[in-house]
mmCIF file of C-alpha atoms in Angstrom:
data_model
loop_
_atom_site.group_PDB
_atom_site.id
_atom_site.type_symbol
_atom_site.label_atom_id
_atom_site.label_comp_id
_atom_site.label_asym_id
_atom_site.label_seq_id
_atom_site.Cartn_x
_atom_site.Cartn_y
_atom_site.Cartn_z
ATOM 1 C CA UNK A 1147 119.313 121.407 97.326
ATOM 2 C CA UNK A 1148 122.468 119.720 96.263
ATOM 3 C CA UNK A 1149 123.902 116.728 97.039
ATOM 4 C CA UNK A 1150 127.443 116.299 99.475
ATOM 5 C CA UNK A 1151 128.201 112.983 97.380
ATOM 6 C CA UNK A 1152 129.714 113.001 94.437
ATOM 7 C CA UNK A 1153 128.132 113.849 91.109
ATOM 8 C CA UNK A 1154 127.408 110.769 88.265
ATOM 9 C CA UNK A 1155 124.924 112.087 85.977
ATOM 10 C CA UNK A 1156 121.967 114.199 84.345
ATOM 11 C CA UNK A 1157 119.183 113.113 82.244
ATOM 12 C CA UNK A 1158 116.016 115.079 81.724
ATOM 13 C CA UNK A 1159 113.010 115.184 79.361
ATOM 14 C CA UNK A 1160 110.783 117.720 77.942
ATOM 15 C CA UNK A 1161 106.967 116.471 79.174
ATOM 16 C CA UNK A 1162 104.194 118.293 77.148
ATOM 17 C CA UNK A 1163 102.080 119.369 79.925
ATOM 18 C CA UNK A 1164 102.914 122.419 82.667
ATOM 19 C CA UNK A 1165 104.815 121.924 85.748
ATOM 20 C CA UNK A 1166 101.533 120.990 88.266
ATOM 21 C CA UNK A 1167 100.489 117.740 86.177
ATOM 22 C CA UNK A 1168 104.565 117.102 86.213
ATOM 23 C CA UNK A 1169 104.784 116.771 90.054
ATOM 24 C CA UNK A 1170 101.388 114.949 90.668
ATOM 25 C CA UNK A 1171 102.985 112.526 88.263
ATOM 26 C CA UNK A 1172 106.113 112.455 90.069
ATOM 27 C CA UNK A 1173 105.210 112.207 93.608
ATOM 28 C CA UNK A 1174 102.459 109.649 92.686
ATOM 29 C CA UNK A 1175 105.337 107.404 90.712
ATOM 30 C CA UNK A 1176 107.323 107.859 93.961
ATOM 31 C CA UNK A 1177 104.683 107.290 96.110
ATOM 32 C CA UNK A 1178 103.446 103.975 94.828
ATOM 33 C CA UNK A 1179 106.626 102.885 92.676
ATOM 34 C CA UNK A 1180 109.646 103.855 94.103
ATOM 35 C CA UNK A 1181 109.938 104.623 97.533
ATOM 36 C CA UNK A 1182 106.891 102.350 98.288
ATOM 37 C CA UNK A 1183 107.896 98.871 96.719
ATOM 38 C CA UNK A 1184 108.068 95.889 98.894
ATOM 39 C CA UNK A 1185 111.334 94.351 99.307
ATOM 40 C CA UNK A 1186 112.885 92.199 96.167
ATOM 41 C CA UNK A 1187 115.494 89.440 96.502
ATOM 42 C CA UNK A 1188 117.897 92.063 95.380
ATOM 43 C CA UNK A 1189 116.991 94.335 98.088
ATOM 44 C CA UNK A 1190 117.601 91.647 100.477
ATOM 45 C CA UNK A 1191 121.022 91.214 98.598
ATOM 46 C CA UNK A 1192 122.104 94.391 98.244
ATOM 47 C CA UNK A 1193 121.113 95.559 102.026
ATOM 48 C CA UNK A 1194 118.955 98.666 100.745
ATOM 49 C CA UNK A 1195 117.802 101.416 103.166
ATOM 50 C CA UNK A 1196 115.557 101.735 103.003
ATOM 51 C CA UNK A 1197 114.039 98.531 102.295
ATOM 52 C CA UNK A 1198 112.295 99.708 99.333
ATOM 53 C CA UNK A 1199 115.714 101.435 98.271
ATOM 54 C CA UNK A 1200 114.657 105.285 98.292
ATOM 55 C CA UNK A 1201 112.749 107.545 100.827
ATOM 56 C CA UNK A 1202 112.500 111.207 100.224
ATOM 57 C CA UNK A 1203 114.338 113.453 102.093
ATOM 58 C CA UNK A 1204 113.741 116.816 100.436
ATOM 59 C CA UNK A 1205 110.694 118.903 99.391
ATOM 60 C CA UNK A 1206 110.114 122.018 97.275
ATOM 61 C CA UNK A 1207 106.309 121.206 95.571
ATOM 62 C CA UNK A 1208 106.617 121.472 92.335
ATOM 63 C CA UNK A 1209 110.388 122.041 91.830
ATOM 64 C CA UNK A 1210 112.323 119.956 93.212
ATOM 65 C CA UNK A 1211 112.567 116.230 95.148
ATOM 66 C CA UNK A 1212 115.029 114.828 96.634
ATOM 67 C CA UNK A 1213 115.333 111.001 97.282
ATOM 68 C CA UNK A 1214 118.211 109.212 99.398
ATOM 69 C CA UNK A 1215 119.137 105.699 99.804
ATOM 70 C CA UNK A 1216 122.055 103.298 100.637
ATOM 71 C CA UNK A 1217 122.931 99.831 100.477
ATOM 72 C CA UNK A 1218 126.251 97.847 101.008
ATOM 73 C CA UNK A 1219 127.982 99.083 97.857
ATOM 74 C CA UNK A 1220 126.727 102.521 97.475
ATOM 75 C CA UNK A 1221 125.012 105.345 99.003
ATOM 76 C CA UNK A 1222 123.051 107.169 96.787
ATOM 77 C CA UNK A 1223 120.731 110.572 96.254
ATOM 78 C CA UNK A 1224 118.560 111.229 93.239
ATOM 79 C CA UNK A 1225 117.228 114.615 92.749
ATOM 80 C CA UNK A 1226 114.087 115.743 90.092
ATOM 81 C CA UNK A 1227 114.130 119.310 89.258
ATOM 82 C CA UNK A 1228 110.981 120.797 87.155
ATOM 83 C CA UNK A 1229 111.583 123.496 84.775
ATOM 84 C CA UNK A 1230 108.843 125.576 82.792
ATOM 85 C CA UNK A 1231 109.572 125.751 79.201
ATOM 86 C CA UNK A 1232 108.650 129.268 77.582
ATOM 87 C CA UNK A 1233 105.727 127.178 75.759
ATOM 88 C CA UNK A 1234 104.064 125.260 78.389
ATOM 89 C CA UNK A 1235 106.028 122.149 78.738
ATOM 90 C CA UNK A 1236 107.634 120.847 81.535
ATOM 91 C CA UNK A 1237 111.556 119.891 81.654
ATOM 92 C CA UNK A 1238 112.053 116.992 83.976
ATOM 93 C CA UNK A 1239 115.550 116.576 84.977
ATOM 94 C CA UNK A 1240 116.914 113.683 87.367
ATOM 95 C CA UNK A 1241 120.700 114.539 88.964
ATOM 96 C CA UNK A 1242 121.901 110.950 90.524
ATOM 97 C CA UNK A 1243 125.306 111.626 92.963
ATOM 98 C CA UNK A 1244 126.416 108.622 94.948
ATOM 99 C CA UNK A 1245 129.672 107.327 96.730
ATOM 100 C CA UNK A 1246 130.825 103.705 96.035
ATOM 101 C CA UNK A 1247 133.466 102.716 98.985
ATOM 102 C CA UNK A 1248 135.822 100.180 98.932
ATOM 103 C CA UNK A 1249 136.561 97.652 96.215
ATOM 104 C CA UNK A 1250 133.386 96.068 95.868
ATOM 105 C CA UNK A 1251 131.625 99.921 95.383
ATOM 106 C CA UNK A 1252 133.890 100.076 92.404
ATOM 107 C CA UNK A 1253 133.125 96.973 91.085
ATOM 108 C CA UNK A 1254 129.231 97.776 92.079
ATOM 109 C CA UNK A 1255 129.707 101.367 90.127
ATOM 110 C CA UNK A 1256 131.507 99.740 86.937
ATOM 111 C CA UNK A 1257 128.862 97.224 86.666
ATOM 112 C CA UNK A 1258 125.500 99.379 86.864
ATOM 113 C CA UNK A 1259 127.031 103.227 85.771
ATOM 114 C CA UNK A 1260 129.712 102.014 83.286
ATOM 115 C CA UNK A 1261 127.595 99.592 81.589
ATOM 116 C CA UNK A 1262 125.289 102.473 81.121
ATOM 117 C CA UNK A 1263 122.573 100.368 83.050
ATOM 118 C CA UNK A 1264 121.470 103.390 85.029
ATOM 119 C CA UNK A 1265 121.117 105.853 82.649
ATOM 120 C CA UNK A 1266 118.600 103.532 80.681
ATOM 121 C CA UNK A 1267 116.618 102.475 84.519
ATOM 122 C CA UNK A 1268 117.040 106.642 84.524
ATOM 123 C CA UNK A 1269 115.700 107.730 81.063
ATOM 124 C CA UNK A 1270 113.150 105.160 81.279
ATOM 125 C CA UNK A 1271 111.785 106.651 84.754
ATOM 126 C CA UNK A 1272 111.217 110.140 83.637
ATOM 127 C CA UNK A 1273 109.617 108.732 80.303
ATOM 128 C CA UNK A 1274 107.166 106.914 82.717
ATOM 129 C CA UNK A 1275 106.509 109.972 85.057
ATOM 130 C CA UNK A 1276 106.303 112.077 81.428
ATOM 131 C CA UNK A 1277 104.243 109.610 80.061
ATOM 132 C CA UNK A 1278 101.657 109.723 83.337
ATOM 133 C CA UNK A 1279 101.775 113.738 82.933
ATOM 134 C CA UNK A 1280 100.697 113.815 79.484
ATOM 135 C CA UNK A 1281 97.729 111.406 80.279
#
């Protein structure tokens, strides 16, 4: 699946354990961490739906999810792909593609993508989900 908003960004990591262990990791992160938080101030803030700021929308076990979200300056997909590596590992890739309307979704985009402040929230997720793989 691909997305119908417009691309930002791809980061990925190599996880040292096969694709299965990947995507229990994942979906369990997801389950309990993402798309299951309960509502913070900024949530409340920012208007997220949902609440908890991502529900998935799109399935292929173990290769590919695809979560979906909005708020008042942005509406957002993330999508994890899992690729075998010819030696076992796992490469976990996260694709984010989002729309920010008006002026205040460009000022909402220049203050969390320019900054660089989601690509470290990004890279730090899949090091999480890698790191809960490998365990």
């Amino acid at each position: 699946m691909t997305s119908d908003l417009p691309y930002v960004d791809t980061h990925q990591t190599t996880v040292d354990a096969p694709r299965e262990r990947v995507w229990t990791a994942l979906r369990r992160y997801v389950d309990t961490s993402l798309g299951a938080r309960k509502a913070v101030p900024l949530a409340w803030i920012l208007g997220t739906r949902p609440q908890s700021g991502f529900e998935a929308i799109h399935e292929i076990p173990e290769l590919q999810l695809t979560l979906a979200g909005r708020h008042r300056f942005a509406k957002y997909q993330l999508i994890f792909d899992l690729t075998d590596t010819p030696n076992g590992q796992t490469v976990l890739s996260a694709h984010t593609y989002s729309a920010f309307p008006g002026p205040h979704g460009r000022l909402y985009r220049l203050l969390v993508i320019t900054t660089h402040f989601h690509a470290l929230a990004t890279t730090q997720l899949l090091h999480i989900i890698g790191s809960r793989a490998t365990r």
